[in-house]
Amino acid sequence: MILELDCGNSFIKWRVLAVNAAQVLGEGVVDSNLALLEGLEALKGLALTFCRLVSVRTAEETGALTSLLKDAFDVSVVCAAPAREMSGVRNGYEEFERLGLDRWLAMLGGFHLASGACLVLDFGTAVTADFIDADGEHLGGFICPGMPLMRNQLRTHTRKIRYGDLAAEQALESLVPGRATVEAVERGCLLMLRGFVLTQLELARSYWGEDFVVFLTGGDASLVSEVVPQARVVPDLVFVGLAMACPLS
């Protein structure tokens, strides 16, 4: 069995694949190393033979996790690493090692699936946009706050903005002007997010006309999918790239 991990700033996304990588045997999203172990140990017949991961956390945090996995499951762990070029994609950053590894892997996965020019939009704690042309050249990208960051900044810096997650979810059932603070905040943030997406589409069209594929990935991708009906929603795009960067042999 193969364990795949996407260790983001806030959460660890995991899944266990059959040895031929053709079937997902278990998956989840957790907020701690301990919760990850508990989720894995709950899988019946777990027998890990290989682990590959991508991490945007510190070297110390990533090292602690890999040591934990080795001790708990006696499994070899391979971590994705930065690269100037891989699988036909050329990193567009002047200092290639400073490009977030999750972005890099999503680009690898997107270019592989598109077999041509693509725009990769990832909606997590932060939102990222990356442009890869038909020759695999990464033209660069953008980063802006995602819904969690926008929401939390308003909560942190505005004393009277206080509401729970359930109220936030209910507020997004409509996008008419808000008649309560929670509605005004949640709908305002979502409209900002959708506006960002539309500007990325305009830029992509200025490069490639209509000859490109749009990928939506990340936990909040569903919030913008209706403004990009032609997009391909691929929740595990990072894992597609991870398999390319860390093959079994």
GROMACS .gro file of C-alpha atoms in nm:
model
  249
    1MET     CA    1   0.000   0.000   0.000
    2ILE     CA    2   0.112   0.354  -0.078
    3LEU     CA    3   0.060   0.647   0.158
    4GLU     CA    4   0.042   0.992  -0.002
    5LEU     CA    5   0.048   1.313   0.204
    6ASP     CA    6  -0.007   1.677   0.117
    7CYS     CA    7   0.111   1.873   0.421
    8GLY     CA    8  -0.027   2.226   0.389
    9ASN     CA    9  -0.009   2.524   0.620
   10SER     CA   10  -0.324   2.431   0.810
   11PHE     CA   11  -0.407   2.068   0.733
   12ILE     CA   12  -0.262   1.736   0.620
   13LYS     CA   13  -0.449   1.571   0.336
   14TRP     CA   14  -0.381   1.197   0.310
   15ARG     CA   15  -0.482   0.895   0.111
   16VAL     CA   16  -0.379   0.531   0.094
   17LEU     CA   17  -0.361   0.360  -0.245
   18ALA     CA   18  -0.347  -0.003  -0.344
   19VAL     CA   19   0.003  -0.110  -0.447
   20ASN     CA   20  -0.081  -0.063  -0.816
   21ALA     CA   21  -0.201   0.293  -0.735
   22ALA     CA   22  -0.530   0.220  -0.910
   23GLN     CA   23  -0.762   0.221  -0.607
   24VAL     CA   24  -0.800   0.458  -0.313
   25LEU     CA   25  -0.838   0.249   0.004
   26GLY     CA   26  -0.877   0.536   0.247
   27GLU     CA   27  -0.842   0.912   0.268
   28GLY     CA   28  -0.897   1.208   0.495
   29VAL     CA   29  -0.799   1.557   0.607
   30VAL     CA   30  -0.653   1.612   0.955
   31ASP     CA   31  -0.508   1.897   1.155
   32SER     CA   32  -0.225   1.720   1.340
   33ASN     CA   33   0.029   1.438   1.317
   34LEU     CA   34  -0.156   1.253   1.593
   35ALA     CA   35  -0.486   1.272   1.406
   36LEU     CA   36  -0.308   1.138   1.097
   37LEU     CA   37  -0.183   0.834   1.288
   38GLU     CA   38  -0.528   0.773   1.430
   39GLY     CA   39  -0.684   0.789   1.084
   40LEU     CA   40  -0.431   0.549   0.938
   41GLU     CA   41  -0.452   0.302   1.224
   42ALA     CA   42  -0.829   0.289   1.179
   43LEU     CA   43  -0.785   0.137   0.832
   44LYS     CA   44  -0.830  -0.239   0.843
   45GLY     CA   45  -0.545  -0.445   0.700
   46LEU     CA   46  -0.313  -0.145   0.664
   47ALA     CA   47   0.026  -0.259   0.530
   48LEU     CA   48   0.226   0.036   0.400
   49THR     CA   49   0.519  -0.031   0.170
   50PHE     CA   50   0.591   0.320   0.047
   51CYS     CA   51   0.517   0.678   0.145
   52ARG     CA   52   0.558   0.994  -0.060
   53LEU     CA   53   0.475   1.342   0.058
   54VAL     CA   54   0.485   1.708  -0.026
   55SER     CA   55   0.521   1.962   0.250
   56VAL     CA   56   0.520   2.341   0.268
   57ARG     CA   57   0.602   2.324   0.639
   58THR     CA   58   0.938   2.387   0.802
   59ALA     CA   59   1.214   2.131   0.768
   60GLU     CA   60   1.180   2.055   1.140
   61GLU     CA   61   0.805   1.993   1.116
   62THR     CA   62   0.843   1.777   0.806
   63GLY     CA   63   1.130   1.582   0.964
   64ALA     CA   64   0.926   1.513   1.276
   65LEU     CA   65   0.642   1.375   1.063
   66THR     CA   66   0.865   1.152   0.852
   67SER     CA   67   1.032   1.012   1.165
   68LEU     CA   68   0.691   0.942   1.317
   69LEU     CA   69   0.579   0.754   1.007
   70LYS     CA   70   0.898   0.549   0.989
   71ASP     CA   71   0.870   0.451   1.354
   72ALA     CA   72   0.498   0.372   1.339
   73PHE     CA   73   0.486   0.181   1.010
   74ASP     CA   74   0.847   0.089   0.925
   75VAL     CA   75   0.801   0.249   0.584
   76SER     CA   76   1.038   0.442   0.361
   77VAL     CA   77   0.936   0.805   0.312
   78VAL     CA   78   1.024   1.012   0.004
   79CYS     CA   79   0.970   1.389   0.003
   80ALA     CA   80   0.911   1.591  -0.313
   81ALA     CA   81   1.189   1.841  -0.380
   82PRO     CA   82   1.216   2.160  -0.587
   83ALA     CA   83   1.339   2.130  -0.944
   84ARG     CA   84   1.421   2.364  -1.230
   85GLU     CA   85   1.253   2.132  -1.478
   86MET     CA   86   1.054   1.810  -1.455
   87SER     CA   87   0.816   1.612  -1.677
   88GLY     CA   88   0.828   1.876  -1.948
   89VAL     CA   89   0.751   2.170  -1.718
   90ARG     CA   90   1.008   2.445  -1.659
   91ASN     CA   91   0.987   2.634  -1.331
   92GLY     CA   92   0.938   3.004  -1.403
   93TYR     CA   93   1.069   3.141  -1.073
   94GLU     CA   94   1.408   3.315  -1.086
   95GLU     CA   95   1.491   3.123  -0.768
   96PHE     CA   96   1.314   2.797  -0.854
   97GLU     CA   97   1.352   2.650  -0.506
   98ARG     CA   98   1.135   2.929  -0.363
   99LEU     CA   99   0.824   2.824  -0.555
  100GLY     CA  100   0.585   2.644  -0.320
  101LEU     CA  101   0.611   2.270  -0.369
  102ASP     CA  102   0.235   2.223  -0.369
  103ARG     CA  103   0.207   2.475  -0.653
  104TRP     CA  104   0.487   2.303  -0.841
  105LEU     CA  105   0.324   1.961  -0.816
  106ALA     CA  106  -0.017   2.098  -0.915
  107MET     CA  107   0.146   2.247  -1.224
  108LEU     CA  108   0.308   1.914  -1.312
  109GLY     CA  109  -0.026   1.741  -1.274
  110GLY     CA  110  -0.215   2.006  -1.471
  111PHE     CA  111   0.025   2.009  -1.764
  112HIS     CA  112   0.024   1.630  -1.773
  113LEU     CA  113  -0.356   1.612  -1.783
  114ALA     CA  114  -0.397   1.902  -2.025
  115SER     CA  115  -0.119   1.801  -2.266
  116GLY     CA  116  -0.094   2.170  -2.344
  117ALA     CA  117  -0.142   2.521  -2.207
  118CYS     CA  118  -0.321   2.542  -1.875
  119LEU     CA  119  -0.422   2.770  -1.592
  120VAL     CA  120  -0.404   2.607  -1.250
  121LEU     CA  121  -0.614   2.767  -0.975
  122ASP     CA  122  -0.573   2.629  -0.623
  123PHE     CA  123  -0.812   2.736  -0.346
  124GLY     CA  124  -0.679   2.669   0.001
  125THR     CA  125  -0.574   2.889   0.290
  126ALA     CA  126  -0.423   3.104   0.017
  127VAL     CA  127  -0.534   3.109  -0.346
  128THR     CA  128  -0.277   3.060  -0.620
  129ALA     CA  129  -0.290   3.095  -0.997
  130ASP     CA  130  -0.021   2.957  -1.229
  131PHE     CA  131   0.013   2.981  -1.606
  132ILE     CA  132   0.188   2.707  -1.806
  133ASP     CA  133   0.213   2.743  -2.182
  134ALA     CA  134   0.190   2.470  -2.443
  135ASP     CA  135   0.568   2.419  -2.435
  136GLY     CA  136   0.569   2.361  -2.059
  137GLU     CA  137   0.706   2.704  -1.972
  138HIS     CA  138   0.577   2.835  -1.640
  139LEU     CA  139   0.499   3.201  -1.709
  140GLY     CA  140   0.455   3.283  -1.341
  141GLY     CA  141   0.157   3.321  -1.115
  142PHE     CA  142  -0.030   3.508  -0.845
  143ILE     CA  143  -0.103   3.453  -0.476
  144CYS     CA  144  -0.385   3.612  -0.280
  145PRO     CA  145  -0.566   3.537   0.047
  146GLY     CA  146  -0.820   3.257   0.035
  147MET     CA  147  -1.155   3.257   0.211
  148PRO     CA  148  -1.010   3.148   0.548
  149LEU     CA  149  -0.749   3.426   0.549
  150MET     CA  150  -0.988   3.699   0.436
  151ARG     CA  151  -1.247   3.593   0.693
  152ASN     CA  152  -0.996   3.565   0.976
  153GLN     CA  153  -0.836   3.901   0.902
  154LEU     CA  154  -1.173   4.072   0.926
  155ARG     CA  155  -1.254   3.886   1.247
  156THR     CA  156  -0.915   3.974   1.394
  157HIS     CA  157  -0.911   4.344   1.308
  158THR     CA  158  -1.280   4.431   1.342
  159ARG     CA  159  -1.412   4.384   1.693
  160LYS     CA  160  -1.780   4.350   1.606
  161ILE     CA  161  -1.733   4.076   1.346
  162ARG     CA  162  -1.801   3.758   1.537
  163TYR     CA  163  -1.983   3.453   1.401
  164GLY     CA  164  -1.941   3.077   1.372
  165ASP     CA  165  -1.874   2.842   1.085
  166LEU     CA  166  -2.236   2.735   1.050
  167ALA     CA  167  -2.350   3.096   1.010
  168ALA     CA  168  -2.078   3.147   0.750
  169GLU     CA  169  -2.192   2.846   0.551
  170GLN     CA  170  -2.556   2.957   0.561
  171ALA     CA  171  -2.461   3.308   0.451
  172LEU     CA  172  -2.331   3.174   0.120
  173GLU     CA  173  -2.665   3.026   0.020
  174SER     CA  174  -2.730   3.356  -0.160
  175LEU     CA  175  -2.517   3.639  -0.301
  176VAL     CA  176  -2.763   3.926  -0.266
  177PRO     CA  177  -2.636   4.221  -0.058
  178GLY     CA  178  -2.603   4.113   0.304
  179ARG     CA  179  -2.850   4.229   0.567
  180ALA     CA  180  -2.637   4.100   0.854
  181THR     CA  181  -2.264   4.124   0.918
  182VAL     CA  182  -2.199   3.756   0.853
  183GLU     CA  183  -2.376   3.780   0.517
  184ALA     CA  184  -2.192   4.097   0.419
  185VAL     CA  185  -1.850   3.952   0.509
  186GLU     CA  186  -1.893   3.605   0.361
  187ARG     CA  187  -2.054   3.723   0.040
  188GLY     CA  188  -1.806   4.008   0.000
  189CYS     CA  189  -1.511   3.773   0.039
  190LEU     CA  190  -1.658   3.525  -0.207
  191LEU     CA  191  -1.721   3.795  -0.467
  192MET     CA  192  -1.359   3.910  -0.428
  193LEU     CA  193  -1.246   3.552  -0.484
  194ARG     CA  194  -1.460   3.514  -0.794
  195GLY     CA  195  -1.338   3.848  -0.926
  196PHE     CA  196  -0.980   3.726  -0.890
  197VAL     CA  197  -1.067   3.414  -1.090
  198LEU     CA  198  -1.225   3.615  -1.371
  199THR     CA  199  -0.914   3.833  -1.405
  200GLN     CA  200  -0.700   3.519  -1.434
  201LEU     CA  201  -0.922   3.393  -1.715
  202GLU     CA  202  -0.889   3.725  -1.897
  203LEU     CA  203  -0.511   3.708  -1.872
  204ALA     CA  204  -0.502   3.345  -1.991
  205ARG     CA  205  -0.716   3.439  -2.295
  206SER     CA  206  -0.477   3.723  -2.376
  207TYR     CA  207  -0.199   3.461  -2.396
  208TRP     CA  208  -0.373   3.169  -2.561
  209GLY     CA  209  -0.718   3.271  -2.686
  210GLU     CA  210  -0.947   2.982  -2.594
  211ASP     CA  211  -0.682   2.714  -2.641
  212PHE     CA  212  -0.609   2.626  -2.279
  213VAL     CA  213  -0.746   2.414  -1.996
  214VAL     CA  214  -0.849   2.555  -1.657
  215PHE     CA  215  -0.799   2.340  -1.349
  216LEU     CA  216  -0.965   2.407  -1.015
  217THR     CA  217  -0.828   2.234  -0.709
  218GLY     CA  218  -0.816   2.283  -0.332
  219GLY     CA  219  -1.081   2.275  -0.063
  220ASP     CA  220  -1.273   2.584  -0.174
  221ALA     CA  221  -1.275   2.513  -0.548
  222SER     CA  222  -1.650   2.453  -0.541
  223LEU     CA  223  -1.708   2.817  -0.440
  224VAL     CA  224  -1.593   2.943  -0.780
  225SER     CA  225  -1.680   2.655  -1.011
  226GLU     CA  226  -1.998   2.817  -1.142
  227VAL     CA  227  -1.807   3.118  -1.278
  228VAL     CA  228  -1.572   2.883  -1.467
  229PRO     CA  229  -1.812   2.621  -1.606
  230GLN     CA  230  -1.555   2.498  -1.857
  231ALA     CA  231  -1.300   2.420  -1.586
  232ARG     CA  232  -1.190   2.074  -1.480
  233VAL     CA  233  -1.229   2.027  -1.106
  234VAL     CA  234  -0.951   1.794  -0.988
  235PRO     CA  235  -0.944   1.782  -0.606
  236ASP     CA  236  -0.628   1.567  -0.599
  237LEU     CA  237  -0.423   1.756  -0.858
  238VAL     CA  238  -0.130   1.786  -0.617
  239PHE     CA  239  -0.128   1.408  -0.577
  240VAL     CA  240  -0.116   1.367  -0.956
  241GLY     CA  241   0.203   1.571  -0.957
  242LEU     CA  242   0.336   1.398  -0.646
  243ALA     CA  243   0.326   1.061  -0.821
  244MET     CA  244   0.527   1.213  -1.107
  245ALA     CA  245   0.786   1.371  -0.876
  246CYS     CA  246   0.820   1.066  -0.648
  247PRO     CA  247   0.764   0.751  -0.858
  248LEU     CA  248   0.774   0.409  -0.697
  249SER     CA  249   1.098   0.323  -0.871
   0.00000   0.00000   0.00000
